Amino acid sequence: QGCTQKYIVKNYFYYYLFKFSAALGEEIFYITFLPFTYWNIDHSVSRRMIIIWSIVMYIGQVSKDILKWPRPLSPPVVKLEMRTDAEYGMPSTHAMAATAISFSFLIATMNQYKYPFELGLVAAFVFSMLVCLSRLYTGMHTVLDVIGGALISAVLLVLLYPAWDMIDHLLLTSPFCPLLSIVVPLVLCYNYPKLDYYSPTRGDTTTILGAGAGATVGFWLNNQYAAPAYTSENFQLGFPLITSKIVVVVLARFFVGIFIVLLTRQLMKSVVLGMLGYRYKFPIGDLEARRRLEVEVPYKFITYSSVGFSATVIVPLLHELLGLM
């Protein structure tokens, strides 16, 4: 396990297409697309997507470590990724995330913006299909893993959809929201299913729940002390009437926001790891120490909750100061 295989790329179109598609189910996509939606498209759409994404990914990650179905054997498949090879295979969380994000975006926007529903449906299907196929191409999942992940995500969407508005309202208005948004994910992370060997699933789950927790606290604070979510008239990007001026504003918002988000992540990583290293007496570069429960959970939760909070509170304030609202 962990060994690499030599391979020859015979079709560079498929190779780069599916390598790119695989990235659409990873952190680089989450940390760009979800904040972009919040900064430029619609706050309510972004809130729903982040909540659905957090729930779906937690269930998917935990299911892997409960079912313990192995990934495809290599050989015969060639694995193009090694980081997640230590994880179990069923269900594919890439397939779950792609299905949840694309179809929750479609459902949340179809009644707010004027665009052909068929076009949105095709776009959601193509997006999720590309990510699903990429997991087969890269040798990381079986067909059953991918189908199982997509189906679980679809079922969760159907079950959660009737409660979307109620959940959104409670998260914005309940005085208990900040406390529960931090305590519940932390409890879930500390009580994550234990394995006989180290797997990145617990750390990835903590990252996701931490980002969701920080964002949720940000949503609540914005609604309480900035502009109430149900009455604000803030400028947001609509699909029609996209002009060159709007494009410039959108890009400026995005690059300013991503800079702050990445800066926050790097700063908090250094600070939190330094504090934990001092507390538990290990050097920051000690990978084994960073994998321990008492280090990994607070390190990743604090870091990424800070990222979520920064994206929903600090960045919009900076946008306003820079006249980008």
mmCIF file of C-alpha atoms in Angstrom:
data_model
loop_
_atom_site.group_PDB
_atom_site.id
_atom_site.type_symbol
_atom_site.label_atom_id
_atom_site.label_comp_id
_atom_site.label_asym_id
_atom_site.label_seq_id
_atom_site.Cartn_x
_atom_site.Cartn_y
_atom_site.Cartn_z
ATOM 1 C CA GLN A 1 0.000 0.000 0.000
ATOM 2 C CA GLY A 2 1.295 3.444 -0.887
ATOM 3 C CA CYS A 3 3.509 2.176 -3.728
ATOM 4 C CA THR A 4 3.385 3.958 -7.054
ATOM 5 C CA GLN A 5 2.964 2.432 -10.489
ATOM 6 C CA LYS A 6 4.577 3.492 -13.716
ATOM 7 C CA TYR A 7 2.146 4.146 -16.530
ATOM 8 C CA ILE A 8 2.054 5.564 -20.033
ATOM 9 C CA VAL A 9 -0.562 8.173 -20.965
ATOM 10 C CA LYS A 10 -2.003 7.274 -24.359
ATOM 11 C CA ASN A 11 -4.843 9.794 -24.444
ATOM 12 C CA TYR A 12 -3.924 13.165 -22.964
ATOM 13 C CA PHE A 13 -7.437 14.564 -23.466
ATOM 14 C CA TYR A 14 -9.009 11.983 -21.131
ATOM 15 C CA TYR A 15 -6.042 12.137 -18.777
ATOM 16 C CA TYR A 16 -6.253 15.885 -18.166
ATOM 17 C CA LEU A 17 -10.053 15.958 -18.346
ATOM 18 C CA PHE A 18 -10.457 13.418 -15.567
ATOM 19 C CA LYS A 19 -7.552 14.716 -13.493
ATOM 20 C CA PHE A 20 -9.271 18.118 -13.601
ATOM 21 C CA SER A 21 -12.670 16.532 -12.904
ATOM 22 C CA ALA A 22 -11.250 14.739 -9.862
ATOM 23 C CA ALA A 23 -10.070 18.103 -8.507
ATOM 24 C CA LEU A 24 -13.706 19.292 -8.607
ATOM 25 C CA GLY A 25 -14.383 17.002 -5.662
ATOM 26 C CA GLU A 26 -11.442 18.170 -3.549
ATOM 27 C CA GLU A 27 -10.515 21.040 -1.224
ATOM 28 C CA ILE A 28 -9.264 23.300 -4.008
ATOM 29 C CA PHE A 29 -12.792 23.375 -5.447
ATOM 30 C CA TYR A 30 -14.589 23.758 -2.115
ATOM 31 C CA ILE A 31 -12.374 26.624 -1.004
ATOM 32 C CA THR A 32 -13.014 28.531 -4.251
ATOM 33 C CA PHE A 33 -16.519 27.732 -5.524
ATOM 34 C CA LEU A 34 -18.474 27.816 -2.260
ATOM 35 C CA PRO A 35 -17.061 31.206 -1.162
ATOM 36 C CA PHE A 36 -17.446 32.521 -4.723
ATOM 37 C CA THR A 37 -21.147 31.692 -4.536
ATOM 38 C CA TYR A 38 -21.475 33.547 -1.241
ATOM 39 C CA TRP A 39 -19.580 36.628 -2.416
ATOM 40 C CA ASN A 40 -21.049 36.951 -5.900
ATOM 41 C CA ILE A 41 -24.239 35.005 -6.530
ATOM 42 C CA ASP A 42 -26.610 34.625 -3.605
ATOM 43 C CA HIS A 43 -26.196 34.260 0.148
ATOM 44 C CA SER A 44 -29.185 31.941 0.538
ATOM 45 C CA VAL A 45 -27.927 29.631 -2.222
ATOM 46 C CA SER A 46 -24.489 29.457 -0.622
ATOM 47 C CA ARG A 47 -25.912 28.766 2.851
ATOM 48 C CA ARG A 48 -27.969 25.851 1.596
ATOM 49 C CA MET A 49 -25.075 24.406 -0.390
ATOM 50 C CA ILE A 50 -22.665 24.583 2.545
ATOM 51 C CA ILE A 51 -25.116 22.959 4.958
ATOM 52 C CA ILE A 52 -25.980 20.175 2.483
ATOM 53 C CA TRP A 53 -22.297 19.665 1.669
ATOM 54 C CA SER A 54 -21.362 19.359 5.360
ATOM 55 C CA ILE A 55 -24.108 16.830 6.122
ATOM 56 C CA VAL A 56 -23.550 14.744 2.999
ATOM 57 C CA MET A 57 -19.773 14.620 3.421
ATOM 58 C CA TYR A 58 -19.966 13.670 7.097
ATOM 59 C CA ILE A 59 -22.331 10.785 6.362
ATOM 60 C CA GLY A 60 -20.160 9.670 3.443
ATOM 61 C CA GLN A 61 -16.900 9.752 5.394
ATOM 62 C CA VAL A 62 -18.351 7.911 8.381
ATOM 63 C CA SER A 63 -19.976 5.329 6.095
ATOM 64 C CA LYS A 64 -16.568 4.503 4.616
ATOM 65 C CA ASP A 65 -15.071 3.703 7.988
ATOM 66 C CA ILE A 66 -18.103 1.711 9.111
ATOM 67 C CA LEU A 67 -18.494 -0.377 5.944
ATOM 68 C CA LYS A 68 -14.711 -0.800 5.425
ATOM 69 C CA TRP A 69 -15.020 -1.810 1.766
ATOM 70 C CA PRO A 70 -11.561 -1.791 0.148
ATOM 71 C CA ARG A 71 -10.626 0.307 -2.849
ATOM 72 C CA PRO A 72 -9.874 -1.411 -6.190
ATOM 73 C CA LEU A 73 -6.757 -3.577 -6.175
ATOM 74 C CA SER A 74 -3.694 -2.207 -7.912
ATOM 75 C CA PRO A 75 -2.876 -4.064 -10.102
ATOM 76 C CA PRO A 76 -5.007 -4.574 -12.128
ATOM 77 C CA VAL A 77 -6.057 -0.899 -11.941
ATOM 78 C CA VAL A 78 -3.528 1.918 -12.103
ATOM 79 C CA LYS A 79 -4.014 4.432 -9.292
ATOM 80 C CA LEU A 80 -3.266 8.004 -10.274
ATOM 81 C CA GLU A 81 -3.695 9.331 -6.723
ATOM 82 C CA MET A 82 -1.988 8.182 -3.549
ATOM 83 C CA ARG A 83 -3.132 10.533 -0.780
ATOM 84 C CA THR A 84 -6.587 8.968 -0.360
ATOM 85 C CA ASP A 85 -5.459 5.395 -1.022
ATOM 86 C CA ALA A 86 -5.399 4.682 2.726
ATOM 87 C CA GLU A 87 -9.147 5.378 2.903
ATOM 88 C CA TYR A 88 -11.834 2.793 2.304
ATOM 89 C CA GLY A 89 -13.815 2.974 -0.925
ATOM 90 C CA MET A 90 -17.563 2.711 -0.368
ATOM 91 C CA PRO A 91 -19.190 5.187 -0.875
ATOM 92 C CA SER A 92 -17.294 7.585 -3.138
ATOM 93 C CA THR A 93 -17.387 10.927 -1.339
ATOM 94 C CA HIS A 94 -16.275 12.635 -4.565
ATOM 95 C CA ALA A 95 -19.480 11.332 -6.172
ATOM 96 C CA MET A 96 -21.501 12.375 -3.115
ATOM 97 C CA ALA A 97 -20.064 15.901 -3.017
ATOM 98 C CA ALA A 98 -20.440 16.447 -6.766
ATOM 99 C CA THR A 99 -24.054 15.272 -6.740
ATOM 100 C CA ALA A 100 -24.928 17.286 -3.635
ATOM 101 C CA ILE A 101 -23.267 20.530 -4.748
ATOM 102 C CA SER A 102 -24.452 20.521 -8.365
ATOM 103 C CA PHE A 103 -28.065 19.558 -7.698
ATOM 104 C CA SER A 104 -28.465 21.679 -4.541
ATOM 105 C CA PHE A 105 -27.200 24.637 -6.593
ATOM 106 C CA LEU A 106 -29.782 23.832 -9.274
ATOM 107 C CA ILE A 107 -32.637 23.450 -6.783
ATOM 108 C CA ALA A 108 -31.701 26.606 -4.861
ATOM 109 C CA THR A 109 -31.403 28.814 -7.963
ATOM 110 C CA MET A 110 -34.124 27.542 -10.308
ATOM 111 C CA ASN A 111 -36.858 29.621 -8.649
ATOM 112 C CA GLN A 112 -34.698 32.722 -8.090
ATOM 113 C CA TYR A 113 -33.098 33.253 -11.497
ATOM 114 C CA LYS A 114 -34.430 33.063 -15.013
ATOM 115 C CA TYR A 115 -32.632 30.367 -16.972
ATOM 116 C CA PRO A 116 -33.829 27.250 -18.814
ATOM 117 C CA PHE A 117 -34.360 24.503 -16.240
ATOM 118 C CA GLU A 118 -33.284 21.902 -18.793
ATOM 119 C CA LEU A 119 -29.945 23.701 -19.218
ATOM 120 C CA GLY A 120 -29.371 23.750 -15.462
ATOM 121 C CA LEU A 121 -30.308 20.080 -15.195
ATOM 122 C CA VAL A 122 -27.882 19.120 -17.947
ATOM 123 C CA ALA A 123 -25.106 21.204 -16.339
ATOM 124 C CA ALA A 124 -25.664 19.549 -12.938
ATOM 125 C CA PHE A 125 -25.730 16.103 -14.516
ATOM 126 C CA VAL A 126 -22.568 16.717 -16.579
ATOM 127 C CA PHE A 127 -20.696 18.134 -13.579
ATOM 128 C CA SER A 128 -21.546 15.206 -11.310
ATOM 129 C CA MET A 129 -20.970 12.666 -14.089
ATOM 130 C CA LEU A 130 -17.494 14.019 -14.854
ATOM 131 C CA VAL A 131 -16.486 13.769 -11.202
ATOM 132 C CA CYS A 132 -17.940 10.259 -10.921
ATOM 133 C CA LEU A 133 -16.159 9.053 -14.061
ATOM 134 C CA SER A 134 -12.906 10.592 -12.861
ATOM 135 C CA ARG A 135 -12.950 8.259 -9.838
ATOM 136 C CA LEU A 136 -13.069 5.269 -12.175
ATOM 137 C CA TYR A 137 -10.418 6.666 -14.514
ATOM 138 C CA THR A 138 -7.990 7.427 -11.677
ATOM 139 C CA GLY A 139 -8.481 3.905 -10.291
ATOM 140 C CA MET A 140 -9.712 5.101 -6.890
ATOM 141 C CA HIS A 141 -13.199 3.581 -6.886
ATOM 142 C CA THR A 142 -15.285 0.776 -8.321
ATOM 143 C CA VAL A 143 -18.475 1.393 -10.284
ATOM 144 C CA LEU A 144 -20.461 0.313 -7.206
ATOM 145 C CA ASP A 145 -18.652 2.863 -5.006
ATOM 146 C CA VAL A 146 -19.548 5.666 -7.408
ATOM 147 C CA ILE A 147 -23.163 4.619 -7.935
ATOM 148 C CA GLY A 148 -23.595 4.136 -4.186
ATOM 149 C CA GLY A 149 -22.190 7.585 -3.429
ATOM 150 C CA ALA A 150 -24.388 9.328 -6.001
ATOM 151 C CA LEU A 151 -27.516 7.495 -4.822
ATOM 152 C CA ILE A 152 -26.878 8.211 -1.133
ATOM 153 C CA SER A 153 -26.378 11.875 -1.938
ATOM 154 C CA ALA A 154 -29.565 11.978 -4.028
ATOM 155 C CA VAL A 155 -31.581 10.353 -1.221
ATOM 156 C CA LEU A 156 -30.195 12.822 1.336
ATOM 157 C CA LEU A 157 -31.117 15.731 -0.948
ATOM 158 C CA VAL A 158 -34.673 14.451 -1.264
ATOM 159 C CA LEU A 159 -34.979 13.960 2.498
ATOM 160 C CA LEU A 160 -33.449 17.342 3.413
ATOM 161 C CA TYR A 161 -35.156 19.476 0.773
ATOM 162 C CA PRO A 162 -38.508 19.848 2.632
ATOM 163 C CA ALA A 163 -36.624 21.141 5.687
ATOM 164 C CA TRP A 164 -34.281 23.540 3.842
ATOM 165 C CA ASP A 165 -36.143 26.724 4.703
ATOM 166 C CA MET A 166 -36.738 25.700 8.321
ATOM 167 C CA ILE A 167 -33.070 24.783 8.866
ATOM 168 C CA ASP A 168 -31.935 28.001 7.194
ATOM 169 C CA HIS A 169 -34.282 30.097 9.353
ATOM 170 C CA LEU A 170 -33.115 28.411 12.574
ATOM 171 C CA LEU A 171 -29.448 28.811 11.703
ATOM 172 C CA LEU A 172 -29.950 32.518 11.082
ATOM 173 C CA THR A 173 -32.211 33.402 13.989
ATOM 174 C CA SER A 174 -31.776 30.926 16.859
ATOM 175 C CA PRO A 175 -29.746 32.339 19.779
ATOM 176 C CA PHE A 176 -28.302 28.844 20.247
ATOM 177 C CA CYS A 177 -26.940 28.646 16.695
ATOM 178 C CA PRO A 178 -23.314 29.735 17.405
ATOM 179 C CA LEU A 179 -22.940 27.346 20.334
ATOM 180 C CA LEU A 180 -24.516 24.356 18.576
ATOM 181 C CA SER A 181 -22.619 25.078 15.357
ATOM 182 C CA ILE A 182 -19.341 24.608 17.233
ATOM 183 C CA VAL A 183 -20.211 21.984 19.851
ATOM 184 C CA VAL A 184 -22.071 19.476 17.647
ATOM 185 C CA PRO A 185 -19.359 19.201 14.943
ATOM 186 C CA LEU A 186 -16.630 18.975 17.605
ATOM 187 C CA VAL A 187 -18.451 16.134 19.355
ATOM 188 C CA LEU A 188 -18.845 14.324 16.033
ATOM 189 C CA CYS A 189 -15.144 14.770 15.230
ATOM 190 C CA TYR A 190 -13.911 13.550 18.617
ATOM 191 C CA ASN A 191 -16.251 10.538 18.419
ATOM 192 C CA TYR A 192 -15.345 9.600 14.870
ATOM 193 C CA PRO A 193 -15.208 5.811 14.203
ATOM 194 C CA LYS A 194 -11.827 4.394 15.243
ATOM 195 C CA LEU A 195 -9.700 2.390 12.795
ATOM 196 C CA ASP A 196 -6.817 -0.021 13.319
ATOM 197 C CA TYR A 197 -4.527 2.218 11.251
ATOM 198 C CA TYR A 198 -4.362 5.895 10.379
ATOM 199 C CA SER A 199 -6.672 7.108 7.631
ATOM 200 C CA PRO A 200 -7.095 10.719 6.441
ATOM 201 C CA THR A 201 -10.892 10.413 6.675
ATOM 202 C CA ARG A 202 -11.085 11.774 10.231
ATOM 203 C CA GLY A 203 -8.896 14.743 9.354
ATOM 204 C CA ASP A 204 -10.838 15.459 6.159
ATOM 205 C CA THR A 205 -14.137 15.193 8.033
ATOM 206 C CA THR A 206 -12.868 17.605 10.683
ATOM 207 C CA THR A 207 -11.808 20.015 7.937
ATOM 208 C CA ILE A 208 -15.274 19.923 6.356
ATOM 209 C CA LEU A 209 -17.208 20.217 9.611
ATOM 210 C CA GLY A 210 -14.887 22.971 10.815
ATOM 211 C CA ALA A 211 -15.388 25.019 7.645
ATOM 212 C CA GLY A 212 -19.145 24.496 7.859
ATOM 213 C CA ALA A 213 -19.185 25.482 11.543
ATOM 214 C CA GLY A 214 -17.223 28.684 10.966
ATOM 215 C CA ALA A 215 -19.390 29.627 8.007
ATOM 216 C CA THR A 216 -22.582 28.958 9.961
ATOM 217 C CA VAL A 217 -21.470 31.206 12.817
ATOM 218 C CA GLY A 218 -20.666 33.831 10.186
ATOM 219 C CA PHE A 219 -24.141 33.523 8.663
ATOM 220 C CA TRP A 220 -25.708 34.031 12.091
ATOM 221 C CA LEU A 221 -23.545 37.043 12.952
ATOM 222 C CA ASN A 222 -24.242 38.693 9.608
ATOM 223 C CA ASN A 223 -27.960 38.223 10.067
ATOM 224 C CA GLN A 224 -27.899 39.549 13.636
ATOM 225 C CA TYR A 225 -25.559 42.500 13.289
ATOM 226 C CA ALA A 226 -25.044 43.308 9.607
ATOM 227 C CA ALA A 227 -27.833 42.923 7.056
ATOM 228 C CA PRO A 228 -30.706 40.537 7.907
ATOM 229 C CA ALA A 229 -30.746 37.729 5.360
ATOM 230 C CA TYR A 230 -34.430 38.047 4.556
ATOM 231 C CA THR A 231 -34.454 41.803 4.031
ATOM 232 C CA SER A 232 -31.051 42.732 2.611
ATOM 233 C CA GLU A 233 -30.841 44.400 -0.771
ATOM 234 C CA ASN A 234 -27.107 43.889 -1.241
ATOM 235 C CA PHE A 235 -25.753 43.775 -4.751
ATOM 236 C CA GLN A 236 -25.431 40.191 -5.883
ATOM 237 C CA LEU A 237 -24.626 38.745 -9.254
ATOM 238 C CA GLY A 238 -27.673 37.663 -11.208
ATOM 239 C CA PHE A 239 -27.394 35.470 -14.266
ATOM 240 C CA PRO A 240 -28.908 38.064 -16.639
ATOM 241 C CA LEU A 241 -27.404 41.452 -17.458
ATOM 242 C CA ILE A 242 -23.762 40.490 -16.946
ATOM 243 C CA THR A 243 -21.729 43.530 -17.994
ATOM 244 C CA SER A 244 -17.999 44.197 -18.126
ATOM 245 C CA LYS A 245 -18.265 46.288 -14.952
ATOM 246 C CA ILE A 246 -19.915 43.410 -13.099
ATOM 247 C CA VAL A 247 -17.253 40.998 -14.344
ATOM 248 C CA VAL A 248 -14.510 43.272 -12.983
ATOM 249 C CA VAL A 249 -16.284 43.554 -9.614
ATOM 250 C CA VAL A 250 -16.827 39.795 -9.461
ATOM 251 C CA LEU A 251 -13.178 39.045 -10.206
ATOM 252 C CA ALA A 252 -12.002 41.663 -7.718
ATOM 253 C CA ARG A 253 -14.224 40.201 -5.015
ATOM 254 C CA PHE A 254 -13.005 36.707 -5.798
ATOM 255 C CA PHE A 255 -9.274 37.448 -5.777
ATOM 256 C CA VAL A 256 -9.469 39.649 -2.677
ATOM 257 C CA GLY A 257 -11.540 36.986 -0.930
ATOM 258 C CA ILE A 258 -9.321 34.071 -1.892
ATOM 259 C CA PHE A 259 -6.238 35.976 -0.770
ATOM 260 C CA ILE A 260 -7.787 36.552 2.667
ATOM 261 C CA VAL A 261 -9.041 32.962 2.917
ATOM 262 C CA LEU A 262 -5.635 31.482 2.039
ATOM 263 C CA LEU A 263 -3.873 33.929 4.343
ATOM 264 C CA THR A 264 -6.231 32.962 7.178
ATOM 265 C CA ARG A 265 -5.625 29.271 6.566
ATOM 266 C CA GLN A 266 -1.845 29.638 6.550
ATOM 267 C CA LEU A 267 -1.779 31.918 9.595
ATOM 268 C CA MET A 268 -4.111 29.720 11.663
ATOM 269 C CA LYS A 269 -2.242 26.556 10.697
ATOM 270 C CA SER A 270 0.998 28.035 12.003
ATOM 271 C CA VAL A 271 -0.527 29.478 15.193
ATOM 272 C CA VAL A 272 -2.613 26.434 16.141
ATOM 273 C CA LEU A 273 0.131 23.914 15.345
ATOM 274 C CA GLY A 274 2.616 26.005 17.310
ATOM 275 C CA MET A 275 0.314 26.092 20.348
ATOM 276 C CA LEU A 276 -0.448 22.368 20.156
ATOM 277 C CA GLY A 277 3.229 21.568 19.651
ATOM 278 C CA TYR A 278 4.048 23.541 22.791
ATOM 279 C CA ARG A 279 1.228 21.848 24.708
ATOM 280 C CA TYR A 280 2.033 18.267 23.667
ATOM 281 C CA LYS A 281 5.806 18.683 23.231
ATOM 282 C CA PHE A 282 6.326 17.834 19.565
ATOM 283 C CA PRO A 283 8.004 19.674 16.670
ATOM 284 C CA ILE A 284 5.649 21.191 14.098
ATOM 285 C CA GLY A 285 7.104 19.001 11.354
ATOM 286 C CA ASP A 286 6.304 15.750 13.226
ATOM 287 C CA LEU A 287 3.687 14.149 10.965
ATOM 288 C CA GLU A 288 2.951 11.267 13.334
ATOM 289 C CA ALA A 289 2.216 13.643 16.209
ATOM 290 C CA ARG A 290 -0.107 15.693 13.997
ATOM 291 C CA ARG A 291 -2.147 12.541 13.309
ATOM 292 C CA ARG A 292 -2.974 12.000 16.988
ATOM 293 C CA LEU A 293 -6.603 12.636 17.930
ATOM 294 C CA GLU A 294 -5.803 15.308 20.515
ATOM 295 C CA VAL A 295 -3.772 17.208 17.911
ATOM 296 C CA GLU A 296 -5.487 16.560 14.569
ATOM 297 C CA VAL A 297 -9.040 17.467 15.599
ATOM 298 C CA PRO A 298 -8.360 20.860 17.268
ATOM 299 C CA TYR A 299 -5.703 21.745 14.665
ATOM 300 C CA LYS A 300 -7.970 21.165 11.669
ATOM 301 C CA PHE A 301 -11.206 22.293 13.313
ATOM 302 C CA ILE A 302 -9.846 25.641 14.531
ATOM 303 C CA THR A 303 -7.972 26.283 11.287
ATOM 304 C CA TYR A 304 -10.890 25.624 8.966
ATOM 305 C CA SER A 305 -13.588 27.120 11.173
ATOM 306 C CA SER A 306 -11.466 30.278 11.008
ATOM 307 C CA VAL A 307 -11.428 29.928 7.217
ATOM 308 C CA GLY A 308 -15.227 29.572 7.102
ATOM 309 C CA PHE A 309 -15.699 32.526 9.435
ATOM 310 C CA SER A 310 -13.240 34.651 7.475
ATOM 311 C CA ALA A 311 -15.000 33.873 4.171
ATOM 312 C CA THR A 312 -18.444 34.847 5.480
ATOM 313 C CA VAL A 313 -17.611 37.768 7.804
ATOM 314 C CA ILE A 314 -14.135 39.224 7.272
ATOM 315 C CA VAL A 315 -14.118 39.091 3.472
ATOM 316 C CA PRO A 316 -17.536 40.788 3.009
ATOM 317 C CA LEU A 317 -16.440 43.549 5.401
ATOM 318 C CA LEU A 318 -13.284 44.032 3.356
ATOM 319 C CA HIS A 319 -15.333 44.068 0.159
ATOM 320 C CA GLU A 320 -17.429 46.857 1.645
ATOM 321 C CA LEU A 321 -14.377 48.849 2.714
ATOM 322 C CA LEU A 322 -12.926 48.534 -0.799
ATOM 323 C CA GLY A 323 -16.202 49.620 -2.411
ATOM 324 C CA LEU A 324 -16.850 46.214 -4.017
ATOM 325 C CA MET A 325 -20.362 45.771 -2.629
#
